[in-house]
Structures are given as C-alpha cells and as structure tokens.
Amino acid sequence: MKRILRDTCILAALMILCVFTVSIIWVGLTDEIRLVIELFLLSFIITLANWFIDEFISLSILLCYVVKYVVATGIVMLFGFIAGWFFRSNFWMAFIYVGIVLILAYLVDVIKTKKDIEFINSKIKGR
C-alpha cells in the first residue's frame, strides 16, 4: 500500500509537471502554473530541511516533530513573503497550513510504522 501511494504521488507529480510544461510552452506562464511550480519548489526545500534534521540532529520523536513544524513554518513564511502569498496581516495562516500538512504526514507515518512493525514481527515469528 505504501509503495502504491508513493508511486501514485510520483506519477501525479510527473503528470502535473508535463502538462504544465506543455502549457508554459503553448500559453505562457499563468498565475496558476506559477503557483504550482512555487509549491513544488517549496516542497523540495522543506523535504531537504527535513532530511537534514533527520540526518544530523538526534531528537526524540515528539521533539523532532516540533522542530520540523517550526522549521517548516519558518520556511513557508519566508517563501510566502517572497512569493507574495502572505502579507503582514495574515502571516499566521502559515501556522495553520503547515499544521494541517504535518498532521496528515504524521498520520501517514504512524500507519507506515505500524505496518512495518507488523511485518517485522511476522518475520520474527516465522523464524
């Protein structure tokens, strides 16, 4: 299931990039296409930051999620101000957006971890 979900997301991302590439060539860079490209760039930056946190910082699981939330929110705020997504009056929206995404990512991570534990336990029982 994990592999199917990952492959689906990768395929969807490739489809979006291909369709938008053709659209950019055909029509030009519209606001919608610019937004999606910015979101891809933002997700790459956040993924890179999460990788650095996982690789170089040793924290408890709860503290790791808190640090990732703070870092991701900071990146989204900075990126949002640069891209013009946020104004000084509504910067707090970054906390909500990042919180929702991290809660969903946490749930996927919990499900993935449970399945991995079940798989490992079944292999141990089989031996």
PDB file of N, CA and C in Angstrom, residues 3 11 21-22 38 45 57 59 62 78 83-84 97 107 109 113 116 124:
ATOM      1  N   ARG A   3       3.887   1.587  -1.151  1.00  0.00           N
ATOM      2  CA  ARG A   3       4.503   1.745  -2.463  1.00  0.00           C
ATOM      3  C   ARG A   3       3.494   2.272  -3.483  1.00  0.00           C
ATOM      4  N   LEU A  11       3.716   9.689  -9.869  1.00  0.00           N
ATOM      5  CA  LEU A  11       3.093   9.761 -11.186  1.00  0.00           C
ATOM      6  C   LEU A  11       2.264  11.027 -11.336  1.00  0.00           C
ATOM      7  N   THR A  21       4.406  22.003 -18.304  1.00  0.00           N
ATOM      8  CA  THR A  21       5.485  22.332 -19.243  1.00  0.00           C
ATOM      9  C   THR A  21       4.915  22.609 -20.627  1.00  0.00           C
ATOM     10  N   VAL A  22       4.014  21.757 -21.082  1.00  0.00           N
ATOM     11  CA  VAL A  22       3.366  21.979 -22.377  1.00  0.00           C
ATOM     12  C   VAL A  22       2.551  23.275 -22.336  1.00  0.00           C
ATOM     13  N   GLU A  38       5.823  27.020  -7.719  1.00  0.00           N
ATOM     14  CA  GLU A  38       6.290  27.500  -6.416  1.00  0.00           C
ATOM     15  C   GLU A  38       6.054  26.457  -5.331  1.00  0.00           C
ATOM     16  N   ILE A  45      12.299  22.265  -0.860  1.00  0.00           N
ATOM     17  CA  ILE A  45      13.077  22.923   0.200  1.00  0.00           C
ATOM     18  C   ILE A  45      12.732  22.337   1.571  1.00  0.00           C
ATOM     19  N   ILE A  57      20.495  15.728  13.321  1.00  0.00           N
ATOM     20  CA  ILE A  57      20.019  16.096  14.656  1.00  0.00           C
ATOM     21  C   ILE A  57      19.365  14.872  15.288  1.00  0.00           C
ATOM     22  N   LEU A  59      17.029  13.667  17.996  1.00  0.00           N
ATOM     23  CA  LEU A  59      15.994  14.128  18.929  1.00  0.00           C
ATOM     24  C   LEU A  59      14.978  13.021  19.158  1.00  0.00           C
ATOM     25  N   LEU A  62       8.833  13.154  19.416  1.00  0.00           N
ATOM     26  CA  LEU A  62       7.977  14.318  19.645  1.00  0.00           C
ATOM     27  C   LEU A  62       8.737  15.621  19.407  1.00  0.00           C
ATOM     28  N   LEU A  78       8.772  32.536   5.095  1.00  0.00           N
ATOM     29  CA  LEU A  78       9.771  33.240   4.293  1.00  0.00           C
ATOM     30  C   LEU A  78       9.454  33.119   2.806  1.00  0.00           C
ATOM     31  N   ALA A  83       7.260  35.115  -2.283  1.00  0.00           N
ATOM     32  CA  ALA A  83       6.374  34.829  -3.421  1.00  0.00           C
ATOM     33  C   ALA A  83       5.121  35.700  -3.425  1.00  0.00           C
ATOM     34  N   GLY A  84       4.877  36.412  -2.329  1.00  0.00           N
ATOM     35  CA  GLY A  84       3.696  37.266  -2.260  1.00  0.00           C
ATOM     36  C   GLY A  84       2.430  36.547  -1.824  1.00  0.00           C
ATOM     37  N   TYR A  97      -1.611  26.174   7.797  1.00  0.00           N
ATOM     38  CA  TYR A  97      -1.307  25.338   6.635  1.00  0.00           C
ATOM     39  C   TYR A  97      -0.279  24.265   6.975  1.00  0.00           C
ATOM     40  N   LEU A 107       0.081  11.181  10.433  1.00  0.00           N
ATOM     41  CA  LEU A 107      -0.831  10.038  10.359  1.00  0.00           C
ATOM     42  C   LEU A 107      -0.332   8.992   9.363  1.00  0.00           C
ATOM     43  N   ASP A 109       2.768   8.553   8.547  1.00  0.00           N
ATOM     44  CA  ASP A 109       3.958   7.983   9.168  1.00  0.00           C
ATOM     45  C   ASP A 109       3.588   6.943  10.222  1.00  0.00           C
ATOM     46  N   THR A 113       4.578   3.093   9.991  1.00  0.00           N
ATOM     47  CA  THR A 113       5.372   2.494  11.063  1.00  0.00           C
ATOM     48  C   THR A 113       4.680   1.265  11.631  1.00  0.00           C
ATOM     49  N   ASP A 116       5.109  -1.555   9.235  1.00  0.00           N
ATOM     50  CA  ASP A 116       6.493  -2.049   9.281  1.00  0.00           C
ATOM     51  C   ASP A 116       6.712  -2.911  10.518  1.00  0.00           C
ATOM     52  N   ILE A 124       9.784 -12.321  12.384  1.00  0.00           N
ATOM     53  CA  ILE A 124      10.416 -12.882  13.575  1.00  0.00           C
ATOM     54  C   ILE A 124       9.671 -14.138  14.029  1.00  0.00           C
TER      55      ILE A 124
END
